[in-house]
Structure formats: structure tokens, C-alpha cells
Amino acid sequence: MFIPTVHGILRRWRHPYARCVPGGWLGLVDTPIAYAAVTHEMGSGETHAEWRAFGLFYHDDRGLIKTDNRPTAARSLDLQPIDIGTYGGHFIAAVPGPGGTFDLLGWGALQTGRWGTLTQRSAAGSAELGFQPHIAASVRPWIRGGYFIPVVTGTPRTIRTARFLRCCQPARLRSFSVFNEMNNRDLFAELILRPSKNLVLRTDVHGLWLADSHDLWYTGGGAFQPWTFGFSGRPSNGSTGLANLYDMSADYKFTHGVTLGLYFGYAQGREVIEKSIRQQ
């Protein structure tokens, strides 16, 4: 029987860190979002799967200078709002196989709307595959890998294409802030170990490239105070190689709602970062 789950939200997004810090009040960010989705779980025997279709609308009318690859003069004249719709879905599944359980994930989304005076037309997709072998039961290993890519289309001067906007993306607290998902291709491999139900160990290797050498190297987590745009960008200088990222983390859950996390990351800069440093 087909019994989908429908859910949605309409709220005015206030960044969780736009509160009070030593030195004064930062102010609240008032950027409305609307989200709706339909989800359906499937399964047969030990095989489990789920699909979801979603839509999200994001509005930002703070009247700030936007971060993109246009000349400064053009950006300074464009204080029009951002209105972007994101439409997509995912499919995830866990399938038993010889020697262990395979899992897969596919995710994709399209974006349309207005980036100030520009037309927003962008897309992104991600594919991931994992395997949990029936060996080393004391640590329950989980091996995963995947690839994330924004799709570049259109005319760069009139259509904002490569920078797939992650709406309401919080700042990265426990991973390296050398990149976000705007104009970035990410190829990764991951090993997860679970020695106990309370302890999870993880190590990742990421190869990072810019999707478009004519665009910027973007960092930042999005709107977090009324007078700061929330994303920054540096020129690519015609290159796409960004960095090799190596990181590891450990999470220990003491009780429900109380977890200790440790993180270490090392980024080996490539052409984009090397050229950016030489220009300073």
C-alpha cells in the first residue's frame, strides 16, 4: 500500500548564532523560507528504501551587496532581493548482499528564481555508496564514498549558474571551513568505526575542485546577521583545483542529548589556494 508522509514548514529563518555574543547584540536575521515534502518508505524482507520529493522557497531582502563574480561596480548597484525556489528529491536504500549490507544514496535538486537582477538557474547532484561488511564485529566498520557536483549551465554574465545556493546552511562547526557546496565538486571516501553504541569514529578524505574556473572560491555558512551577506568569495585565477582535505572525528554519547565530539582536519591547498596566497 502506498502511504506517503507529507510534511512542510513556513517560518522566518533566524540563524542560530545570530543572538548575543561577548561584545554586544548581533541582531536577528529575518529571511523567510517555506518548505514542503512528501516521503515514502519501501521495503521487502531485509531490503529497506525511501524516496522523498521536496520544494523549498528562500527569500532574502536585506539589501546587501551580494558575493558573486560580477565586477564590484555592478554588484554595488544590485541591492534587489534574492528569491530562489529549490526543487528536488532523494532516494536511499540498504540492500543485503554477500558478506555485508550495501547502501546507496542519490540526491538531486534544481534552482530557479532571481539573484538580485540576475536569473538564478542552477542544479546539483550527489551519489553515494556504502558497504558494511560482516567482519570485525567489535568495531562494525562502514566504508563509504561519493561525489557531489553543481551543474553549470547558461550564460555567466546574465544567469547565475554554478553557485548552487545552500539555503539556511549553518556554519560548519565540526568540519573544515575551507569550502562549502557553492561552486565546489567533492569526491570523498570515508571509514566509520563503531566500537560501541555510544562511540563513533570517522575519518574522511576529500578531493575538492571548483565546478567553474570563471567563478569564485566560496566560503561561509549563509546569513547570520542583518548587515553581513554571509558568504565570501576569492578569485579562482583560472584554476579549479582547490584542496585535498583529510579529517577525522570522534563522537561519544554520554546520555540522551549529551555528546562529546572531537575533530581534527588538515587541508592541502592546491592551485586555487596557492594562487590566492601568492596574491596577498
PDB file of C-alpha atoms in Angstrom:
ATOM      1  CA  MET A   1       0.000   0.000   0.000  1.00  0.00           C
ATOM      2  CA  PHE A   2       1.277   3.471  -0.900  1.00  0.00           C
ATOM      3  CA  ILE A   3       1.106   5.630   2.240  1.00  0.00           C
ATOM      4  CA  PRO A   4       3.277   8.737   1.769  1.00  0.00           C
ATOM      5  CA  THR A   5       4.238  11.116   4.552  1.00  0.00           C
ATOM      6  CA  VAL A   6       3.625  14.782   3.809  1.00  0.00           C
ATOM      7  CA  HIS A   7       5.266  17.500   5.844  1.00  0.00           C
ATOM      8  CA  GLY A   8       6.172  21.138   5.474  1.00  0.00           C
ATOM      9  CA  ILE A   9       7.184  24.319   7.222  1.00  0.00           C
ATOM     10  CA  LEU A  10       6.674  28.033   6.775  1.00  0.00           C
ATOM     11  CA  ARG A  11       8.790  30.216   9.003  1.00  0.00           C
ATOM     12  CA  ARG A  12      11.050  33.213   9.166  1.00  0.00           C
ATOM     13  CA  TRP A  13      14.577  31.873   9.334  1.00  0.00           C
ATOM     14  CA  ARG A  14      16.679  33.174  12.185  1.00  0.00           C
ATOM     15  CA  HIS A  15      20.233  31.931  12.195  1.00  0.00           C
ATOM     16  CA  PRO A  16      21.021  30.056  15.438  1.00  0.00           C
ATOM     17  CA  TYR A  17      24.202  32.076  16.006  1.00  0.00           C
ATOM     18  CA  ALA A  18      22.589  35.479  15.426  1.00  0.00           C
ATOM     19  CA  ARG A  19      21.968  36.008  19.095  1.00  0.00           C
ATOM     20  CA  CYS A  20      24.199  37.539  21.712  1.00  0.00           C
ATOM     21  CA  VAL A  21      27.975  37.164  21.929  1.00  0.00           C
ATOM     22  CA  PRO A  22      30.637  38.845  24.073  1.00  0.00           C
ATOM     23  CA  GLY A  23      30.756  42.410  22.863  1.00  0.00           C
ATOM     24  CA  GLY A  24      27.123  43.007  22.071  1.00  0.00           C
ATOM     25  CA  TRP A  25      23.915  42.050  20.314  1.00  0.00           C
ATOM     26  CA  LEU A  26      24.276  40.741  16.775  1.00  0.00           C
ATOM     27  CA  GLY A  27      20.652  41.080  15.728  1.00  0.00           C
ATOM     28  CA  LEU A  28      18.237  38.606  14.185  1.00  0.00           C
ATOM     29  CA  VAL A  29      18.253  37.626  10.526  1.00  0.00           C
ATOM     30  CA  ASP A  30      14.767  37.728   9.057  1.00  0.00           C
ATOM     31  CA  THR A  31      14.895  35.652   5.848  1.00  0.00           C
ATOM     32  CA  PRO A  32      11.642  33.700   5.309  1.00  0.00           C
ATOM     33  CA  ILE A  33      11.630  30.141   3.988  1.00  0.00           C
ATOM     34  CA  ALA A  34       8.832  27.771   3.017  1.00  0.00           C
ATOM     35  CA  TYR A  35       9.394  24.024   2.722  1.00  0.00           C
ATOM     36  CA  ALA A  36       7.166  21.094   1.770  1.00  0.00           C
ATOM     37  CA  ALA A  37       7.972  17.455   1.056  1.00  0.00           C
ATOM     38  CA  VAL A  38       6.406  14.058   0.522  1.00  0.00           C
ATOM     39  CA  THR A  39       8.250  10.948   1.739  1.00  0.00           C
ATOM     40  CA  HIS A  40       7.538   7.274   1.193  1.00  0.00           C
ATOM     41  CA  GLU A  41       9.283   4.300   2.804  1.00  0.00           C
ATOM     42  CA  MET A  42       9.542   0.985   0.998  1.00  0.00           C
ATOM     43  CA  GLY A  43      10.886  -2.399   1.921  1.00  0.00           C
ATOM     44  CA  SER A  44      10.809  -6.104   1.306  1.00  0.00           C
ATOM     45  CA  GLY A  45      12.400  -8.514   3.742  1.00  0.00           C
ATOM     46  CA  GLU A  46      15.777  -7.088   4.779  1.00  0.00           C
ATOM     47  CA  THR A  47      15.811  -4.511   1.983  1.00  0.00           C
ATOM     48  CA  HIS A  48      14.788  -1.013   3.057  1.00  0.00           C
ATOM     49  CA  ALA A  49      14.385   2.105   0.907  1.00  0.00           C
ATOM     50  CA  GLU A  50      12.942   5.600   0.977  1.00  0.00           C
ATOM     51  CA  TRP A  51      12.261   8.337  -1.544  1.00  0.00           C
ATOM     52  CA  ARG A  52      11.439  11.983  -0.968  1.00  0.00           C
ATOM     53  CA  ALA A  53      10.364  14.850  -3.224  1.00  0.00           C
ATOM     54  CA  PHE A  54      10.671  18.362  -1.835  1.00  0.00           C
ATOM     55  CA  GLY A  55      10.324  22.028  -2.627  1.00  0.00           C
ATOM     56  CA  LEU A  56      11.827  24.994  -0.802  1.00  0.00           C
ATOM     57  CA  PHE A  57      11.445  28.754  -1.286  1.00  0.00           C
ATOM     58  CA  TYR A  58      14.034  31.209   0.096  1.00  0.00           C
ATOM     59  CA  HIS A  59      13.714  34.997   0.299  1.00  0.00           C
ATOM     60  CA  ASP A  60      16.414  37.499   1.334  1.00  0.00           C
ATOM     61  CA  ASP A  61      15.575  41.197   1.082  1.00  0.00           C
ATOM     62  CA  ARG A  62      18.272  42.614   3.378  1.00  0.00           C
ATOM     63  CA  GLY A  63      19.527  44.866   0.569  1.00  0.00           C
ATOM     64  CA  LEU A  64      23.184  43.871   0.906  1.00  0.00           C
ATOM     65  CA  ILE A  65      25.914  43.687  -1.720  1.00  0.00           C
ATOM     66  CA  LYS A  66      25.967  40.087  -2.925  1.00  0.00           C
ATOM     67  CA  THR A  67      29.037  37.898  -3.228  1.00  0.00           C
ATOM     68  CA  ASP A  68      29.435  36.700  -6.816  1.00  0.00           C
ATOM     69  CA  ASN A  69      31.818  37.030  -9.766  1.00  0.00           C
ATOM     70  CA  ARG A  70      30.451  40.280 -11.193  1.00  0.00           C
ATOM     71  CA  PRO A  71      32.572  43.455 -11.049  1.00  0.00           C
ATOM     72  CA  THR A  72      32.300  45.412  -7.809  1.00  0.00           C
ATOM     73  CA  ALA A  73      30.531  48.316  -9.539  1.00  0.00           C
ATOM     74  CA  ALA A  74      27.792  46.026 -10.886  1.00  0.00           C
ATOM     75  CA  ARG A  75      27.303  44.307  -7.543  1.00  0.00           C
ATOM     76  CA  SER A  76      27.117  47.625  -5.700  1.00  0.00           C
ATOM     77  CA  LEU A  77      24.182  48.707  -7.885  1.00  0.00           C
ATOM     78  CA  ASP A  78      22.294  45.422  -7.344  1.00  0.00           C
ATOM     79  CA  LEU A  79      20.515  45.586  -3.979  1.00  0.00           C
ATOM     80  CA  GLN A  80      17.448  43.735  -5.223  1.00  0.00           C
ATOM     81  CA  PRO A  81      16.186  40.757  -3.144  1.00  0.00           C
ATOM     82  CA  ILE A  82      17.045  37.099  -3.611  1.00  0.00           C
ATOM     83  CA  ASP A  83      14.063  34.852  -4.381  1.00  0.00           C
ATOM     84  CA  ILE A  84      15.006  31.250  -5.101  1.00  0.00           C
ATOM     85  CA  GLY A  85      12.997  28.058  -5.372  1.00  0.00           C
ATOM     86  CA  THR A  86      14.723  24.695  -4.904  1.00  0.00           C
ATOM     87  CA  TYR A  87      13.025  21.529  -6.179  1.00  0.00           C
ATOM     88  CA  GLY A  88      14.433  18.031  -5.888  1.00  0.00           C
ATOM     89  CA  GLY A  89      14.428  14.707  -4.166  1.00  0.00           C
ATOM     90  CA  HIS A  90      16.442  11.791  -2.854  1.00  0.00           C
ATOM     91  CA  PHE A  91      16.419   8.024  -2.900  1.00  0.00           C
ATOM     92  CA  ILE A  92      18.178   5.913  -0.261  1.00  0.00           C
ATOM     93  CA  ALA A  93      18.313   2.148   0.130  1.00  0.00           C
ATOM     94  CA  ALA A  94      20.005  -0.565   2.193  1.00  0.00           C
ATOM     95  CA  VAL A  95      20.331  -3.923   0.442  1.00  0.00           C
ATOM     96  CA  PRO A  96      21.807  -7.102   1.973  1.00  0.00           C
ATOM     97  CA  GLY A  97      24.457  -8.804  -0.129  1.00  0.00           C
ATOM     98  CA  PRO A  98      27.185 -11.406   0.117  1.00  0.00           C
ATOM     99  CA  GLY A  99      29.386 -10.544   3.065  1.00  0.00           C
ATOM    100  CA  GLY A 100      27.525  -7.469   4.226  1.00  0.00           C
ATOM    101  CA  THR A 101      24.988  -4.717   3.572  1.00  0.00           C
ATOM    102  CA  PHE A 102      25.212  -2.248   0.704  1.00  0.00           C
ATOM    103  CA  ASP A 103      23.673   1.207   0.967  1.00  0.00           C
ATOM    104  CA  LEU A 104      23.206   3.822  -1.702  1.00  0.00           C
ATOM    105  CA  LEU A 105      22.025   7.403  -1.866  1.00  0.00           C
ATOM    106  CA  GLY A 106      21.056   9.583  -4.799  1.00  0.00           C
ATOM    107  CA  TRP A 107      20.138  13.243  -4.375  1.00  0.00           C
ATOM    108  CA  GLY A 108      19.432  15.998  -6.880  1.00  0.00           C
ATOM    109  CA  ALA A 109      17.905  19.465  -6.996  1.00  0.00           C
ATOM    110  CA  LEU A 110      17.171  22.314  -9.399  1.00  0.00           C
ATOM    111  CA  GLN A 111      17.051  26.007  -8.554  1.00  0.00           C
ATOM    112  CA  THR A 112      15.225  28.817 -10.305  1.00  0.00           C
ATOM    113  CA  GLY A 113      14.383  32.385  -9.378  1.00  0.00           C
ATOM    114  CA  ARG A 114      16.153  35.706  -9.015  1.00  0.00           C
ATOM    115  CA  TRP A 115      19.589  36.523  -7.615  1.00  0.00           C
ATOM    116  CA  GLY A 116      19.012  40.241  -7.443  1.00  0.00           C
ATOM    117  CA  THR A 117      18.897  41.422 -11.057  1.00  0.00           C
ATOM    118  CA  LEU A 118      20.269  38.088 -12.330  1.00  0.00           C
ATOM    119  CA  THR A 119      18.277  34.993 -13.212  1.00  0.00           C
ATOM    120  CA  GLN A 120      19.043  32.059 -10.919  1.00  0.00           C
ATOM    121  CA  ARG A 121      19.357  28.819 -12.850  1.00  0.00           C
ATOM    122  CA  SER A 122      21.419  26.115 -11.170  1.00  0.00           C
ATOM    123  CA  ALA A 123      21.419  22.459 -10.222  1.00  0.00           C
ATOM    124  CA  ALA A 124      23.335  19.998  -8.088  1.00  0.00           C
ATOM    125  CA  GLY A 125      23.537  16.257  -7.628  1.00  0.00           C
ATOM    126  CA  SER A 126      25.119  13.752  -5.296  1.00  0.00           C
ATOM    127  CA  ALA A 127      25.650   9.993  -5.416  1.00  0.00           C
ATOM    128  CA  GLU A 128      26.993   7.904  -2.522  1.00  0.00           C
ATOM    129  CA  LEU A 129      27.642   4.201  -1.994  1.00  0.00           C
ATOM    130  CA  GLY A 130      28.487   2.350   1.207  1.00  0.00           C
ATOM    131  CA  PHE A 131      29.247  -1.154   2.455  1.00  0.00           C
ATOM    132  CA  GLN A 132      29.002  -2.575   5.969  1.00  0.00           C
ATOM    133  CA  PRO A 133      30.923  -5.881   5.900  1.00  0.00           C
ATOM    134  CA  HIS A 134      30.171  -8.746   8.253  1.00  0.00           C
ATOM    135  CA  ILE A 135      33.717  -8.692   9.616  1.00  0.00           C
ATOM    136  CA  ALA A 136      35.443  -7.114  12.622  1.00  0.00           C
ATOM    137  CA  ALA A 137      32.224  -7.169  14.642  1.00  0.00           C
ATOM    138  CA  SER A 138      33.987  -5.442  17.545  1.00  0.00           C
ATOM    139  CA  VAL A 139      34.234  -2.177  15.562  1.00  0.00           C
ATOM    140  CA  ARG A 140      31.422  -2.651  12.972  1.00  0.00           C
ATOM    141  CA  PRO A 141      33.182  -0.944  10.033  1.00  0.00           C
ATOM    142  CA  TRP A 142      31.281   1.088   7.441  1.00  0.00           C
ATOM    143  CA  ILE A 143      33.043   2.085   4.216  1.00  0.00           C
ATOM    144  CA  ARG A 144      31.502   4.859   2.122  1.00  0.00           C
ATOM    145  CA  GLY A 145      32.304   7.016  -0.881  1.00  0.00           C
ATOM    146  CA  GLY A 146      30.557   9.586  -3.010  1.00  0.00           C
ATOM    147  CA  TYR A 147      30.618  12.544  -5.350  1.00  0.00           C
ATOM    148  CA  PHE A 148      28.866  15.928  -5.171  1.00  0.00           C
ATOM    149  CA  ILE A 149      28.692  18.275  -8.154  1.00  0.00           C
ATOM    150  CA  PRO A 150      26.886  21.505  -9.042  1.00  0.00           C
ATOM    151  CA  VAL A 151      25.815  21.626 -12.692  1.00  0.00           C
ATOM    152  CA  VAL A 152      26.965  24.619 -14.740  1.00  0.00           C
ATOM    153  CA  THR A 153      24.631  25.892 -17.494  1.00  0.00           C
ATOM    154  CA  GLY A 154      23.690  29.186 -19.102  1.00  0.00           C
ATOM    155  CA  THR A 155      25.491  32.467 -19.775  1.00  0.00           C
ATOM    156  CA  PRO A 156      27.644  33.522 -16.805  1.00  0.00           C
ATOM    157  CA  ARG A 157      27.089  37.264 -17.289  1.00  0.00           C
ATOM    158  CA  THR A 158      23.285  37.104 -17.255  1.00  0.00           C
ATOM    159  CA  ILE A 159      22.474  33.859 -15.469  1.00  0.00           C
ATOM    160  CA  ARG A 160      23.832  32.800 -12.095  1.00  0.00           C
ATOM    161  CA  THR A 161      24.656  29.153 -12.756  1.00  0.00           C
ATOM    162  CA  ALA A 162      27.481  27.497 -10.854  1.00  0.00           C
ATOM    163  CA  ARG A 163      26.693  28.689  -7.359  1.00  0.00           C
ATOM    164  CA  PHE A 164      24.049  26.284  -6.109  1.00  0.00           C
ATOM    165  CA  LEU A 165      22.775  28.104  -3.032  1.00  0.00           C
ATOM    166  CA  ARG A 166      22.521  26.085   0.169  1.00  0.00           C
ATOM    167  CA  CYS A 167      19.605  27.863   1.828  1.00  0.00           C
ATOM    168  CA  CYS A 168      19.814  28.180   5.621  1.00  0.00           C
ATOM    169  CA  GLN A 169      23.150  26.404   5.719  1.00  0.00           C
ATOM    170  CA  PRO A 170      24.584  26.697   9.234  1.00  0.00           C
ATOM    171  CA  ALA A 171      28.247  27.434   9.681  1.00  0.00           C
ATOM    172  CA  ARG A 172      30.437  24.348   9.763  1.00  0.00           C
ATOM    173  CA  LEU A 173      31.178  23.646  13.403  1.00  0.00           C
ATOM    174  CA  ARG A 174      32.939  20.322  13.141  1.00  0.00           C
ATOM    175  CA  SER A 175      34.437  20.213   9.699  1.00  0.00           C
ATOM    176  CA  PHE A 176      36.963  22.358   7.911  1.00  0.00           C
ATOM    177  CA  SER A 177      35.551  25.688   6.728  1.00  0.00           C
ATOM    178  CA  VAL A 178      37.858  25.787   3.695  1.00  0.00           C
ATOM    179  CA  PHE A 179      34.848  25.124   1.460  1.00  0.00           C
ATOM    180  CA  ASN A 180      31.078  24.969   1.217  1.00  0.00           C
ATOM    181  CA  GLU A 181      28.890  23.487  -1.524  1.00  0.00           C
ATOM    182  CA  MET A 182      28.755  26.593  -3.731  1.00  0.00           C
ATOM    183  CA  ASN A 183      30.750  26.035  -6.946  1.00  0.00           C
ATOM    184  CA  ASN A 184      32.511  23.011  -5.431  1.00  0.00           C
ATOM    185  CA  ARG A 185      32.932  19.441  -6.627  1.00  0.00           C
ATOM    186  CA  ASP A 186      33.608  17.000  -3.801  1.00  0.00           C
ATOM    187  CA  LEU A 187      34.890  13.434  -4.273  1.00  0.00           C
ATOM    188  CA  PHE A 188      35.225  11.639  -0.953  1.00  0.00           C
ATOM    189  CA  ALA A 189      35.957   8.328   0.750  1.00  0.00           C
ATOM    190  CA  GLU A 190      35.035   7.599   4.346  1.00  0.00           C
ATOM    191  CA  LEU A 191      35.635   4.947   7.003  1.00  0.00           C
ATOM    192  CA  ILE A 192      33.354   4.757  10.045  1.00  0.00           C
ATOM    193  CA  LEU A 193      34.076   2.539  13.063  1.00  0.00           C
ATOM    194  CA  ARG A 194      31.551   1.888  15.835  1.00  0.00           C
ATOM    195  CA  PRO A 195      33.291   0.154  18.762  1.00  0.00           C
ATOM    196  CA  SER A 196      30.195   0.600  20.921  1.00  0.00           C
ATOM    197  CA  LYS A 197      26.711   2.022  20.649  1.00  0.00           C
ATOM    198  CA  ASN A 198      27.983   5.223  22.290  1.00  0.00           C
ATOM    199  CA  LEU A 199      31.248   5.736  20.372  1.00  0.00           C
ATOM    200  CA  VAL A 200      31.606   6.540  16.664  1.00  0.00           C
ATOM    201  CA  LEU A 201      34.976   7.118  14.965  1.00  0.00           C
ATOM    202  CA  ARG A 202      35.188   8.559  11.458  1.00  0.00           C
ATOM    203  CA  THR A 203      37.912   9.500   9.000  1.00  0.00           C
ATOM    204  CA  ASP A 204      37.411  11.162   5.608  1.00  0.00           C
ATOM    205  CA  VAL A 205      39.475  12.029   2.549  1.00  0.00           C
ATOM    206  CA  HIS A 206      38.081  14.685   0.176  1.00  0.00           C
ATOM    207  CA  GLY A 207      39.273  15.833  -3.216  1.00  0.00           C
ATOM    208  CA  LEU A 208      37.910  19.339  -3.847  1.00  0.00           C
ATOM    209  CA  TRP A 209      37.636  21.238  -7.135  1.00  0.00           C
ATOM    210  CA  LEU A 210      35.777  24.324  -8.286  1.00  0.00           C
ATOM    211  CA  ALA A 211      32.999  23.493 -10.726  1.00  0.00           C
ATOM    212  CA  ASP A 212      33.670  26.612 -12.836  1.00  0.00           C
ATOM    213  CA  SER A 213      37.070  28.299 -13.130  1.00  0.00           C
ATOM    214  CA  HIS A 214      35.338  31.569 -14.086  1.00  0.00           C
ATOM    215  CA  ASP A 215      33.549  31.693 -10.743  1.00  0.00           C
ATOM    216  CA  LEU A 216      34.819  32.237  -7.193  1.00  0.00           C
ATOM    217  CA  TRP A 217      36.087  30.078  -4.351  1.00  0.00           C
ATOM    218  CA  TYR A 218      33.251  30.474  -1.855  1.00  0.00           C
ATOM    219  CA  THR A 219      33.281  30.026   1.907  1.00  0.00           C
ATOM    220  CA  GLY A 220      30.770  30.820   4.645  1.00  0.00           C
ATOM    221  CA  GLY A 221      27.538  29.404   6.011  1.00  0.00           C
ATOM    222  CA  GLY A 222      24.989  31.986   4.866  1.00  0.00           C
ATOM    223  CA  ALA A 223      23.003  34.768   6.538  1.00  0.00           C
ATOM    224  CA  PHE A 224      23.851  35.144  10.204  1.00  0.00           C
ATOM    225  CA  GLN A 225      23.335  38.853  10.940  1.00  0.00           C
ATOM    226  CA  PRO A 226      21.359  41.656   9.254  1.00  0.00           C
ATOM    227  CA  TRP A 227      24.317  43.620   7.873  1.00  0.00           C
ATOM    228  CA  THR A 228      26.593  40.794   6.636  1.00  0.00           C
ATOM    229  CA  PHE A 229      25.814  38.796   3.497  1.00  0.00           C
ATOM    230  CA  GLY A 230      27.162  35.547   4.981  1.00  0.00           C
ATOM    231  CA  PHE A 231      29.210  34.229   2.036  1.00  0.00           C
ATOM    232  CA  SER A 232      32.658  35.360   0.953  1.00  0.00           C
ATOM    233  CA  GLY A 233      34.488  34.621  -2.265  1.00  0.00           C
ATOM    234  CA  ARG A 234      38.000  34.746  -3.690  1.00  0.00           C
ATOM    235  CA  PRO A 235      39.041  34.646  -7.361  1.00  0.00           C
ATOM    236  CA  SER A 236      39.875  31.252  -8.853  1.00  0.00           C
ATOM    237  CA  ASN A 237      42.570  32.801 -11.069  1.00  0.00           C
ATOM    238  CA  GLY A 238      41.559  30.450 -13.862  1.00  0.00           C
ATOM    239  CA  SER A 239      42.148  27.241 -11.874  1.00  0.00           C
ATOM    240  CA  THR A 240      39.832  24.572 -10.481  1.00  0.00           C
ATOM    241  CA  GLY A 241      41.999  22.501  -8.111  1.00  0.00           C
ATOM    242  CA  LEU A 242      41.072  23.667  -4.588  1.00  0.00           C
ATOM    243  CA  ALA A 243      42.381  21.291  -1.909  1.00  0.00           C
ATOM    244  CA  ASN A 244      42.841  17.787  -0.591  1.00  0.00           C
ATOM    245  CA  LEU A 245      41.146  17.526   2.799  1.00  0.00           C
ATOM    246  CA  TYR A 246      41.958  14.887   5.416  1.00  0.00           C
ATOM    247  CA  ASP A 247      39.964  14.801   8.626  1.00  0.00           C
ATOM    248  CA  MET A 248      38.919  12.579  11.497  1.00  0.00           C
ATOM    249  CA  SER A 249      36.401  12.825  14.291  1.00  0.00           C
ATOM    250  CA  ALA A 250      35.229  11.008  17.394  1.00  0.00           C
ATOM    251  CA  ASP A 251      31.778  11.264  18.995  1.00  0.00           C
ATOM    252  CA  TYR A 252      30.878   9.825  22.377  1.00  0.00           C
ATOM    253  CA  LYS A 253      27.277   9.889  23.593  1.00  0.00           C
ATOM    254  CA  PHE A 254      27.066  10.060  27.378  1.00  0.00           C
ATOM    255  CA  THR A 255      23.297  10.302  27.731  1.00  0.00           C
ATOM    256  CA  HIS A 256      20.387  11.384  25.589  1.00  0.00           C
ATOM    257  CA  GLY A 257      21.205  14.928  24.437  1.00  0.00           C
ATOM    258  CA  VAL A 258      24.766  14.963  25.829  1.00  0.00           C
ATOM    259  CA  THR A 259      27.545  14.133  23.341  1.00  0.00           C
ATOM    260  CA  LEU A 260      31.256  14.946  23.287  1.00  0.00           C
ATOM    261  CA  GLY A 261      32.795  15.478  19.855  1.00  0.00           C
ATOM    262  CA  LEU A 262      36.452  15.813  18.862  1.00  0.00           C
ATOM    263  CA  TYR A 263      37.579  16.868  15.382  1.00  0.00           C
ATOM    264  CA  PHE A 264      40.875  17.285  13.512  1.00  0.00           C
ATOM    265  CA  GLY A 265      41.275  18.373   9.901  1.00  0.00           C
ATOM    266  CA  TYR A 266      44.151  19.135   7.557  1.00  0.00           C
ATOM    267  CA  ALA A 267      43.768  20.755   4.131  1.00  0.00           C
ATOM    268  CA  GLN A 268      46.488  20.575   1.499  1.00  0.00           C
ATOM    269  CA  GLY A 269      45.939  23.623  -0.702  1.00  0.00           C
ATOM    270  CA  ARG A 270      46.093  23.258  -4.468  1.00  0.00           C
ATOM    271  CA  GLU A 271      46.235  25.727  -7.383  1.00  0.00           C
ATOM    272  CA  VAL A 272      43.308  27.974  -6.386  1.00  0.00           C
ATOM    273  CA  ILE A 273      44.542  28.427  -2.813  1.00  0.00           C
ATOM    274  CA  GLU A 274      48.213  28.680  -3.800  1.00  0.00           C
ATOM    275  CA  LYS A 275      47.500  31.474  -6.300  1.00  0.00           C
ATOM    276  CA  SER A 276      45.254  33.262  -3.798  1.00  0.00           C
ATOM    277  CA  ILE A 277      48.001  33.244  -1.162  1.00  0.00           C
ATOM    278  CA  ARG A 278      50.626  34.497  -3.617  1.00  0.00           C
ATOM    279  CA  GLN A 279      48.405  37.487  -4.442  1.00  0.00           C
ATOM    280  CA  GLN A 280      48.177  38.615  -0.803  1.00  0.00           C
TER     281      GLN A 280
END
